[in-house]
Tab-separated table of C-alpha atoms in Angstrom:
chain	number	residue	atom	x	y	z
A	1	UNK	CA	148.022	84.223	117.215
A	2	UNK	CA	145.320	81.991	119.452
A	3	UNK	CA	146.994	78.654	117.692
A	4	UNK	CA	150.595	79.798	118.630
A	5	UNK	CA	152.238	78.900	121.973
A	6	UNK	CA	153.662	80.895	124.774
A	7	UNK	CA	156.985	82.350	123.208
A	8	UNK	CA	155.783	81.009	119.697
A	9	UNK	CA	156.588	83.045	116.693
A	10	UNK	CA	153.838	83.619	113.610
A	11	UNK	CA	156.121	84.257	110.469
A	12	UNK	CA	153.744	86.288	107.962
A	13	UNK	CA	154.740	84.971	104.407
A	14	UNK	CA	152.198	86.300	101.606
A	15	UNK	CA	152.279	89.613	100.767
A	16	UNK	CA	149.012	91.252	100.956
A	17	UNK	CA	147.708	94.218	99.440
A	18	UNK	CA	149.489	97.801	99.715
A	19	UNK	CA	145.842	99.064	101.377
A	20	UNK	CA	146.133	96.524	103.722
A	21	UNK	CA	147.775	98.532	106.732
A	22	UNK	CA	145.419	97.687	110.470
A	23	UNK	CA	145.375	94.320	111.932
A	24	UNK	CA	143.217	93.130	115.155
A	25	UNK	CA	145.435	91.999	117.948
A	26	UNK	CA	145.671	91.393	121.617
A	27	UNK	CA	148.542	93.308	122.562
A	28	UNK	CA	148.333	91.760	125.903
A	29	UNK	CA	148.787	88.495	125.186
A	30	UNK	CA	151.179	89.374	122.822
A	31	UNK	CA	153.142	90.553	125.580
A	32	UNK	CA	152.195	87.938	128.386
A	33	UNK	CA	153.169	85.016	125.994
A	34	UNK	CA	156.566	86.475	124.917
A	35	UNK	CA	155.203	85.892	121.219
A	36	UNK	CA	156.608	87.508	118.045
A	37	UNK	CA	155.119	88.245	114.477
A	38	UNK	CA	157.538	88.501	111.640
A	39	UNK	CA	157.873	88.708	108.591
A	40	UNK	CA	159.990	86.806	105.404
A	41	UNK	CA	159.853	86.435	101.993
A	42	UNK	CA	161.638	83.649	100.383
A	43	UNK	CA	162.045	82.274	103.226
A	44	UNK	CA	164.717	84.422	104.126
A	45	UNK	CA	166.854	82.865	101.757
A	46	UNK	CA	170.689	84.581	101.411
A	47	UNK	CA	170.732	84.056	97.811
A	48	UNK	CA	174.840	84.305	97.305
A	49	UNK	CA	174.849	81.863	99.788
A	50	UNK	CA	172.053	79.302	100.030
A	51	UNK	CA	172.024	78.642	96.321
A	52	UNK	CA	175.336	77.677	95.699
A	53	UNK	CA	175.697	76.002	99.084
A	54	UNK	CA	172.445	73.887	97.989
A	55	UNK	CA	174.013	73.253	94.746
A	56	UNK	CA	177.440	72.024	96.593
A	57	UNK	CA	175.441	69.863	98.857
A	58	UNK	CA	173.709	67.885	95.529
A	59	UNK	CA	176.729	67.732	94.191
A	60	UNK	CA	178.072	65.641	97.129
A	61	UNK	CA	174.815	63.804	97.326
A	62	UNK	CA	173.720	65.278	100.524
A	63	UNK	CA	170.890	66.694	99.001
A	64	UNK	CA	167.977	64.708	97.539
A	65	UNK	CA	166.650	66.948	94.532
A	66	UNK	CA	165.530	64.529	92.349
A	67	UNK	CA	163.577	62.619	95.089
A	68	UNK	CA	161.610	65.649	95.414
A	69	UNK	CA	160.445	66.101	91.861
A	70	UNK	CA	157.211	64.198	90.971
A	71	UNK	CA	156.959	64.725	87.544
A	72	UNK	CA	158.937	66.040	84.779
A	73	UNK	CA	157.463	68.111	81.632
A	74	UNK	CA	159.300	68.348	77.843
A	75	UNK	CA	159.254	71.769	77.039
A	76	UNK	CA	157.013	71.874	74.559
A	77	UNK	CA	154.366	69.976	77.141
A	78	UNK	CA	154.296	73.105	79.415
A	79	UNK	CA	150.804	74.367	79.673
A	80	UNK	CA	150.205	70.414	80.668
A	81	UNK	CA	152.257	71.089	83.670
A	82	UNK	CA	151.030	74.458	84.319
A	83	UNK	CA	147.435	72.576	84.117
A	84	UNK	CA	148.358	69.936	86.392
A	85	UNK	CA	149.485	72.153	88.660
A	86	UNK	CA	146.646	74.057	88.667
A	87	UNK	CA	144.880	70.937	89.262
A	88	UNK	CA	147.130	70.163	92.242
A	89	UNK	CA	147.184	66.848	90.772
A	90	UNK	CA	150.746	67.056	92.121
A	91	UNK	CA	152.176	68.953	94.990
A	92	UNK	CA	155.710	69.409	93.258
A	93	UNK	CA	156.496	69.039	89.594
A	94	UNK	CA	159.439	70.450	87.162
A	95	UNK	CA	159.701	72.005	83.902
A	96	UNK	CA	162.418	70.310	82.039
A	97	UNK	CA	163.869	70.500	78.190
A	98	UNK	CA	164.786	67.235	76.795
A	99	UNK	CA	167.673	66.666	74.350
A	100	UNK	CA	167.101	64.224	72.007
């Protein structure tokens, strides 16, 4: 909350442990800063709609996909892509079949 400016917003996105209920938090500042904590998961996608709109915007070629895939795996070569990105040898990388 320190790093965040005055009306700045934290978005909380990993989901922590059930147990996990009491933060530490200067209310104060909370309040004289006008700053917000929220929550999201998935980035607070709307499925029905983002996905197909995504899908509409490749199919124009307004959206890049393929520029954003580093590397591509056969199917049968999964566990090496599971490995390298384990390794973070790669920050993105897809799992493809390929048709002969």
């Amino acid at each position: 909350m320190q790093m965040v400016a005055k009306r700045g917003r934290v978005v909380v996105t990993n989901i922590h442990p059930m147990a996990e209920t009491e933060i530490t938090l200067s209310l104060t500042w909370l309040t004289l800063l006008e700053k917000q904590v929220v929550g999201t998961i998935f980035g607070s996608a709307n499925i029905r709609y983002d996905i197909p709109h995504l899908l509409r915007l490749y199919d124009q070629g307004q959206l890049d996909l393929d520029g954003m895939v580093t590397q591509n795996y056969k199917l049968e070569d999964i566990n090496q892509g599971y490995a390298t990105c384990s390794a973070e040898r790669y920050i993105r990388g897809c799992s493809s079949t390929v048709v002969d």
